[in-house]
Amino acid sequence: MEVLVSTFEKRLSQRDAINALPLYPNEQVMWDESFVPSINYTGEGCLALPKLNLQFLTLHDYLLRNFNLFRLESTYEIREDIQDVLKRMGAYVNDEGGTSFRGWARMAVPIKEFRITEVKRPNIGEVKPSACIAEVTFTVQKYKGSMRSEWDELKEHDVLFLLSIQPPLRQSNNEESNQLSIPERFGLQYVRGCEVIEMRDEGGHLMNDFTGRVKREEWKPPQGELRTAVVALDTAQYHMDITSRGDNDDDIYSSFNVLMRRKPKENNFKAILESIRDLMNEGYIVPGWLRDIILGYGDPGAAQWKNMPNQLSVIDFKDTFLDAQHLKDSFEDYEVSTYCD
């Protein structure tokens, strides 16, 4: 029966698999050595990573390899940032059995409150929700000067990460800690990514708005020390959490206690992955004379304008030049001749 089912079942296309894949990495992918190997690689074995070849079958194959490789590369960088935050925060179990932090980190703050405010219905033909909106409340009381301004400058489309940390009750010694993985050592349970929709201060006023809702003369400095970030969760990951855990899906999203950010220059992975995925869903977007060069076929010099067929003998420059004198001044080293048709 299994042989018959596997033979005649409908195959999931690569395009559908990529569209259903979460763009944010979770804790399972980050610390899976088969997907993202650690830095202490000795080179004795072969890494099972996607490679960029010299030739590709199609443009879809080229984009798919870039998508997988860049996704794993960004996952490794995010994992390194999370490890640094975990070491600096110093999470421990307090007298009440909850999680407290004896340290602090510049790129992470404890969460005061997290709640999901809206889950929209799926679009036609899809199973995942069309949008999942949540509110994250945190305080910037510990931060002064430039560090507080960095948190206050969070704006729309910035990517943040939600961490669920439950440290172990018994602290292990150095020998035992070296044998444990990072999630086991620091009690990291879940990692979920989100994108900022808007930021509000303690008074509920909108911060860093670029849509024109807040006029320039009505802008005021942030009030208080509490900040509320309205974020959009990854709908694909949210749907996977619900379907895999059933009624216990709130255990994940109600346990977040740390909000982490990254440097803006290093945190553009989501936009890049979205762009590659959108190109994979489109048709051929590369002209024929350049397609073979990208895929690694043909003569690389064929893309030069001198070697291209059907060259234009007359080019209309429209309003590039003001008059004949402007044309002569633009090409001082050339002799400009007049041609009359």
Tab-separated table of C-alpha atoms in Angstrom:
chain	number	residue	atom	x	y	z
A	1	MET	CA	0.000	0.000	0.000
A	2	GLU	CA	2.848	2.427	0.820
A	3	VAL	CA	4.501	1.705	-2.521
A	4	LEU	CA	1.268	2.401	-4.390
A	5	VAL	CA	0.628	5.618	-2.483
A	6	SER	CA	4.186	6.906	-2.966
A	7	THR	CA	4.003	6.085	-6.680
A	8	PHE	CA	0.694	7.705	-7.534
A	9	GLU	CA	0.480	10.508	-4.956
A	10	LYS	CA	0.533	14.099	-6.116
A	11	ARG	CA	4.001	15.579	-5.845
A	12	LEU	CA	4.501	18.941	-4.182
A	13	SER	CA	6.258	21.250	-6.623
A	14	GLN	CA	9.375	23.132	-5.619
A	15	ARG	CA	7.557	26.429	-6.094
A	16	ASP	CA	4.766	25.424	-3.678
A	17	ALA	CA	7.329	24.150	-1.186
A	18	ILE	CA	9.226	27.441	-1.254
A	19	ASN	CA	6.010	29.462	-0.876
A	20	ALA	CA	5.007	27.399	2.167
A	21	LEU	CA	8.446	27.694	3.762
A	22	PRO	CA	8.847	30.222	6.619
A	23	LEU	CA	11.315	32.991	5.830
A	24	TYR	CA	12.394	33.283	9.477
A	25	PRO	CA	14.530	30.462	10.888
A	26	ASN	CA	13.348	28.688	14.023
A	27	GLU	CA	15.246	26.927	16.781
A	28	GLN	CA	15.062	23.532	15.059
A	29	VAL	CA	16.849	24.711	11.914
A	30	MET	CA	19.410	26.887	13.719
A	31	TRP	CA	20.940	24.148	15.835
A	32	ASP	CA	20.662	21.310	13.356
A	33	GLU	CA	24.220	20.459	12.376
A	34	SER	CA	23.051	18.790	9.174
A	35	PHE	CA	21.568	22.106	7.965
A	36	VAL	CA	23.813	24.724	9.588
A	37	PRO	CA	27.193	23.304	10.673
A	38	SER	CA	29.160	24.978	13.429
A	39	ILE	CA	32.300	27.017	12.817
A	40	ASN	CA	34.644	24.308	14.158
A	41	TYR	CA	34.467	22.383	10.892
A	42	THR	CA	37.640	20.343	10.376
A	43	GLY	CA	37.158	19.577	6.692
A	44	GLU	CA	37.372	15.807	7.129
A	45	GLY	CA	33.930	15.187	5.653
A	46	CYS	CA	31.718	16.661	2.974
A	47	LEU	CA	29.128	19.220	4.045
A	48	ALA	CA	25.611	18.597	2.777
A	49	LEU	CA	25.128	22.202	1.656
A	50	PRO	CA	23.732	23.475	-1.654
A	51	LYS	CA	26.465	24.512	-4.041
A	52	LEU	CA	26.516	27.164	-6.754
A	53	ASN	CA	27.624	25.428	-9.933
A	54	LEU	CA	29.156	26.905	-13.054
A	55	GLN	CA	26.120	25.820	-15.055
A	56	PHE	CA	22.448	25.646	-14.155
A	57	LEU	CA	19.546	23.798	-15.721
A	58	THR	CA	17.072	26.673	-15.746
A	59	LEU	CA	16.663	30.119	-14.262
A	60	HIS	CA	14.451	28.550	-11.580
A	61	ASP	CA	17.294	26.209	-10.638
A	62	TYR	CA	19.661	29.173	-10.370
A	63	LEU	CA	17.283	31.090	-8.087
A	64	LEU	CA	16.497	28.011	-5.993
A	65	ARG	CA	20.149	27.340	-5.243
A	66	ASN	CA	20.721	30.971	-4.292
A	67	PHE	CA	17.618	30.943	-2.098
A	68	ASN	CA	18.673	27.836	-0.149
A	69	LEU	CA	22.293	28.909	0.238
A	70	PHE	CA	21.486	32.466	1.357
A	71	ARG	CA	18.819	31.183	3.762
A	72	LEU	CA	21.340	28.921	5.492
A	73	GLU	CA	23.983	31.668	5.542
A	74	SER	CA	21.627	34.157	7.202
A	75	THR	CA	20.501	31.446	9.658
A	76	TYR	CA	24.090	30.969	10.791
A	77	GLU	CA	24.542	34.709	11.391
A	78	ILE	CA	21.275	34.912	13.344
A	79	ARG	CA	22.327	31.932	15.445
A	80	GLU	CA	25.573	33.653	16.381
A	81	ASP	CA	23.693	36.788	17.477
A	82	ILE	CA	21.271	34.749	19.586
A	83	GLN	CA	24.137	32.923	21.299
A	84	ASP	CA	25.741	36.250	22.200
A	85	VAL	CA	22.460	37.554	23.636
A	86	LEU	CA	21.921	34.409	25.699
A	87	LYS	CA	25.354	34.701	27.278
A	88	ARG	CA	24.879	38.371	28.148
A	89	MET	CA	21.330	38.119	29.522
A	90	GLY	CA	22.189	35.545	32.184
A	91	ALA	CA	18.750	33.991	32.623
A	92	TYR	CA	17.994	32.144	35.902
A	93	VAL	CA	14.995	30.748	37.776
A	94	ASN	CA	13.770	33.129	40.490
A	95	ASP	CA	12.106	32.232	43.801
A	96	GLU	CA	8.659	32.241	42.221
A	97	GLY	CA	9.674	29.706	39.582
A	98	GLY	CA	9.729	32.237	36.750
A	99	THR	CA	12.530	33.455	34.525
A	100	SER	CA	14.610	36.492	35.526
A	101	PHE	CA	17.775	38.030	34.102
A	102	ARG	CA	20.840	39.025	36.087
A	103	GLY	CA	22.567	40.610	33.080
A	104	TRP	CA	21.612	42.783	30.138
A	105	ALA	CA	22.300	43.017	26.432
A	106	ARG	CA	22.331	45.970	24.098
A	107	MET	CA	20.460	44.077	21.384
A	108	ALA	CA	17.780	42.422	23.570
A	109	VAL	CA	15.200	43.459	26.179
A	110	PRO	CA	12.853	41.456	28.423
A	111	ILE	CA	9.233	41.382	27.271
A	112	LYS	CA	6.607	42.785	29.621
A	113	GLU	CA	3.594	41.529	27.674
A	114	PHE	CA	2.963	39.658	24.444
A	115	ARG	CA	-0.426	39.011	22.945
A	116	ILE	CA	-1.814	38.121	19.531
A	117	THR	CA	-4.422	40.692	18.545
A	118	GLU	CA	-5.630	39.495	15.131
A	119	VAL	CA	-5.463	36.395	12.954
A	120	LYS	CA	-7.012	36.940	9.527
A	121	ARG	CA	-8.655	34.246	7.461
A	122	PRO	CA	-6.620	32.491	4.754
A	123	ASN	CA	-6.799	33.681	1.185
A	124	ILE	CA	-8.618	31.606	-1.411
A	125	GLY	CA	-6.595	28.507	-2.228
A	126	GLU	CA	-4.330	28.807	0.843
A	127	VAL	CA	-4.376	27.164	4.254
A	128	LYS	CA	-2.175	29.568	6.228
A	129	PRO	CA	-3.679	32.800	7.646
A	130	SER	CA	-3.394	35.883	5.470
A	131	ALA	CA	-1.993	37.887	8.414
A	132	CYS	CA	-1.145	37.379	12.081
A	133	ILE	CA	-0.743	40.574	14.133
A	134	ALA	CA	0.665	40.754	17.676
A	135	GLU	CA	1.666	43.415	20.197
A	136	VAL	CA	4.943	43.285	22.139
A	137	THR	CA	5.379	45.562	25.165
A	138	PHE	CA	8.835	46.175	26.644
A	139	THR	CA	10.653	48.845	28.634
A	140	VAL	CA	13.781	50.851	27.845
A	141	GLN	CA	14.380	51.886	31.449
A	142	LYS	CA	17.859	50.354	31.626
A	143	TYR	CA	19.075	52.112	28.498
A	144	LYS	CA	20.335	55.669	28.289
A	145	GLY	CA	21.653	57.888	25.539
A	146	SER	CA	22.475	56.222	22.244
A	147	MET	CA	21.333	52.764	23.360
A	148	ARG	CA	17.839	54.034	24.122
A	149	SER	CA	17.708	55.944	20.841
A	150	GLU	CA	18.529	52.734	18.962
A	151	TRP	CA	15.423	51.094	20.394
A	152	ASP	CA	13.345	54.216	19.826
A	153	GLU	CA	14.417	54.301	16.175
A	154	LEU	CA	12.746	50.979	15.384
A	155	LYS	CA	10.430	51.533	12.446
A	156	GLU	CA	8.223	49.783	9.955
A	157	HIS	CA	9.673	46.715	8.171
A	158	ASP	CA	12.411	46.187	10.779
A	159	VAL	CA	12.876	42.512	11.639
A	160	LEU	CA	12.868	41.396	15.285
A	161	PHE	CA	13.112	38.019	16.991
A	162	LEU	CA	11.033	36.627	19.843
A	163	LEU	CA	12.858	34.285	22.242
A	164	SER	CA	11.367	31.939	24.812
A	165	ILE	CA	13.920	31.195	27.547
A	166	GLN	CA	13.306	28.774	30.428
A	167	PRO	CA	16.655	28.165	32.152
A	168	PRO	CA	17.287	24.795	33.827
A	169	LEU	CA	16.759	24.569	37.570
A	170	ARG	CA	20.208	23.106	38.225
A	171	GLN	CA	23.270	24.943	36.995
A	172	SER	CA	25.743	22.550	35.390
A	173	ASN	CA	29.510	22.785	35.758
A	174	ASN	CA	31.929	23.621	32.980
A	175	GLU	CA	32.469	20.030	31.868
A	176	GLU	CA	28.769	19.338	31.642
A	177	SER	CA	28.089	22.654	29.889
A	178	ASN	CA	30.582	21.886	27.138
A	179	GLN	CA	28.697	18.687	26.309
A	180	LEU	CA	25.323	20.455	26.078
A	181	SER	CA	24.019	22.386	23.107
A	182	ILE	CA	23.292	26.099	23.332
A	183	PRO	CA	19.505	25.666	23.737
A	184	GLU	CA	20.018	23.078	26.489
A	185	ARG	CA	22.653	25.142	28.287
A	186	PHE	CA	20.657	28.373	28.437
A	187	GLY	CA	17.145	26.937	28.287
A	188	LEU	CA	16.198	28.346	24.890
A	189	GLN	CA	12.813	26.877	23.942
A	190	TYR	CA	11.541	28.743	20.871
A	191	VAL	CA	12.734	31.339	18.345
A	192	ARG	CA	10.271	33.153	16.101
A	193	GLY	CA	10.780	36.084	13.763
A	194	CYS	CA	8.477	39.055	13.208
A	195	GLU	CA	8.334	42.302	11.248
A	196	VAL	CA	7.504	45.671	12.787
A	197	ILE	CA	4.312	47.334	11.572
A	198	GLU	CA	4.391	50.351	13.885
A	199	MET	CA	5.907	51.547	17.158
A	200	ARG	CA	4.046	53.346	19.950
A	201	ASP	CA	5.264	54.998	23.140
A	202	GLU	CA	3.781	54.782	26.638
A	203	GLY	CA	1.120	57.342	25.778
A	204	GLY	CA	0.041	55.389	22.689
A	205	HIS	CA	1.456	57.941	20.238
A	206	LEU	CA	2.817	56.681	16.929
A	207	MET	CA	6.615	56.749	16.581
A	208	ASN	CA	8.752	56.864	13.421
A	209	ASP	CA	5.845	57.107	11.016
A	210	PHE	CA	6.692	57.515	7.317
A	211	THR	CA	3.153	57.162	5.974
A	212	GLY	CA	2.105	60.746	6.677
A	213	ARG	CA	-0.330	59.906	9.452
A	214	VAL	CA	1.748	61.975	11.871
A	215	LYS	CA	2.416	65.472	10.556
A	216	ARG	CA	5.852	66.933	10.996
A	217	GLU	CA	4.648	69.800	13.187
A	218	GLU	CA	2.678	67.374	15.392
A	219	TRP	CA	5.613	65.052	16.097
A	220	LYS	CA	6.713	64.799	19.739
A	221	PRO	CA	9.564	62.936	21.442
A	222	PRO	CA	8.665	59.496	22.846
A	223	GLN	CA	6.940	59.653	26.221
A	224	GLY	CA	7.597	57.342	29.160
A	225	GLU	CA	9.744	54.221	29.186
A	226	LEU	CA	7.301	51.613	27.886
A	227	ARG	CA	7.275	50.815	24.178
A	228	THR	CA	4.726	48.760	22.245
A	229	ALA	CA	5.690	47.207	18.943
A	230	VAL	CA	2.899	46.065	16.660
A	231	VAL	CA	4.458	43.215	14.696
A	232	ALA	CA	3.442	40.795	11.950
A	233	LEU	CA	4.280	37.159	12.630
A	234	ASP	CA	5.246	34.686	9.934
A	235	THR	CA	1.920	33.166	8.882
A	236	ALA	CA	3.545	30.005	7.508
A	237	GLN	CA	5.325	29.339	10.813
A	238	TYR	CA	2.174	30.193	12.780
A	239	HIS	CA	0.153	27.705	10.740
A	240	MET	CA	2.798	25.010	11.274
A	241	ASP	CA	2.755	25.627	15.028
A	242	ILE	CA	-1.034	25.340	15.183
A	243	THR	CA	-1.294	22.196	13.070
A	244	SER	CA	1.561	20.434	14.901
A	245	ARG	CA	0.489	21.287	18.462
A	246	GLY	CA	-3.273	21.593	18.144
A	247	ASP	CA	-4.846	23.262	21.153
A	248	ASN	CA	-1.460	23.816	22.820
A	249	ASP	CA	-0.274	26.387	20.277
A	250	ASP	CA	-0.646	29.152	22.866
A	251	ASP	CA	2.168	27.556	24.862
A	252	ILE	CA	4.644	28.850	22.274
A	253	TYR	CA	3.343	32.384	21.817
A	254	SER	CA	2.551	32.935	25.482
A	255	SER	CA	6.071	31.986	26.615
A	256	PHE	CA	8.085	34.688	24.826
A	257	ASN	CA	10.097	36.710	27.346
A	258	VAL	CA	12.933	38.300	25.294
A	259	LEU	CA	12.782	40.601	22.258
A	260	MET	CA	15.970	40.713	20.185
A	261	ARG	CA	16.980	43.036	17.371
A	262	ARG	CA	19.953	43.025	15.012
A	263	LYS	CA	22.063	45.638	13.286
A	264	PRO	CA	20.105	47.158	10.386
A	265	LYS	CA	22.922	46.647	7.867
A	266	GLU	CA	23.045	42.911	8.671
A	267	ASN	CA	19.317	42.341	9.010
A	268	ASN	CA	18.066	42.545	5.422
A	269	PHE	CA	17.796	38.793	4.880
A	270	LYS	CA	13.987	38.732	4.816
A	271	ALA	CA	13.740	41.292	2.017
A	272	ILE	CA	16.332	39.397	-0.055
A	273	LEU	CA	14.598	36.048	0.430
A	274	GLU	CA	11.245	37.607	-0.469
A	275	SER	CA	12.723	39.079	-3.650
A	276	ILE	CA	14.190	35.739	-4.731
A	277	ARG	CA	10.923	33.958	-3.954
A	278	ASP	CA	8.912	36.506	-5.946
A	279	LEU	CA	11.245	36.050	-8.928
A	280	MET	CA	10.743	32.289	-8.723
A	281	ASN	CA	6.969	32.781	-8.921
A	282	GLU	CA	7.246	34.993	-11.992
A	283	GLY	CA	7.867	33.955	-15.577
A	284	TYR	CA	11.070	34.557	-17.479
A	285	ILE	CA	12.310	37.969	-16.452
A	286	VAL	CA	15.738	37.752	-18.130
A	287	PRO	CA	16.127	38.664	-21.826
A	288	GLY	CA	17.136	35.898	-24.174
A	289	TRP	CA	20.532	37.355	-25.004
A	290	LEU	CA	21.508	37.323	-21.295
A	291	ARG	CA	19.800	34.112	-20.130
A	292	ASP	CA	22.440	31.716	-21.495
A	293	ILE	CA	25.232	33.798	-19.967
A	294	ILE	CA	23.674	33.590	-16.494
A	295	LEU	CA	23.045	29.861	-16.801
A	296	GLY	CA	26.635	29.253	-17.929
A	297	TYR	CA	26.068	28.288	-21.557
A	298	GLY	CA	27.299	29.732	-24.824
A	299	ASP	CA	29.985	32.328	-25.432
A	300	PRO	CA	30.316	34.932	-22.647
A	301	GLY	CA	31.305	37.525	-25.234
A	302	ALA	CA	27.996	37.129	-27.041
A	303	ALA	CA	26.374	39.556	-24.608
A	304	GLN	CA	28.596	42.441	-25.775
A	305	TRP	CA	26.838	44.931	-27.972
A	306	LYS	CA	29.444	44.562	-30.712
A	307	ASN	CA	28.643	40.857	-31.121
A	308	MET	CA	24.879	41.102	-30.849
A	309	PRO	CA	22.810	40.644	-34.024
A	310	ASN	CA	20.185	43.080	-35.257
A	311	GLN	CA	22.037	46.178	-34.112
A	312	LEU	CA	20.297	49.496	-34.612
A	313	SER	CA	21.805	51.652	-37.321
A	314	VAL	CA	19.966	54.784	-36.114
A	315	ILE	CA	19.325	55.711	-32.493
A	316	ASP	CA	16.854	58.400	-31.506
A	317	PHE	CA	18.259	60.221	-28.463
A	318	LYS	CA	14.973	62.106	-27.910
A	319	ASP	CA	15.658	65.135	-25.699
A	320	THR	CA	19.127	64.037	-24.549
A	321	PHE	CA	20.824	66.882	-26.423
A	322	LEU	CA	19.545	70.443	-26.467
A	323	ASP	CA	20.898	71.380	-29.897
A	324	ALA	CA	23.714	70.627	-32.345
A	325	GLN	CA	26.254	72.623	-30.342
A	326	HIS	CA	25.403	70.645	-27.208
A	327	LEU	CA	26.062	67.448	-29.133
A	328	LYS	CA	29.494	68.674	-30.296
A	329	ASP	CA	30.443	69.817	-26.796
A	330	SER	CA	29.548	66.399	-25.374
A	331	PHE	CA	31.914	64.611	-27.768
A	332	GLU	CA	34.931	66.889	-27.973
A	333	ASP	CA	37.327	64.069	-28.954
A	334	TYR	CA	35.139	62.942	-31.857
A	335	GLU	CA	34.269	64.476	-35.201
A	336	VAL	CA	30.552	65.111	-35.466
A	337	SER	CA	29.222	64.956	-39.025
A	338	THR	CA	25.848	66.046	-40.304
A	339	TYR	CA	23.686	63.508	-42.060
A	340	CYS	CA	20.531	64.395	-43.945
A	341	ASP	CA	18.034	61.736	-44.923
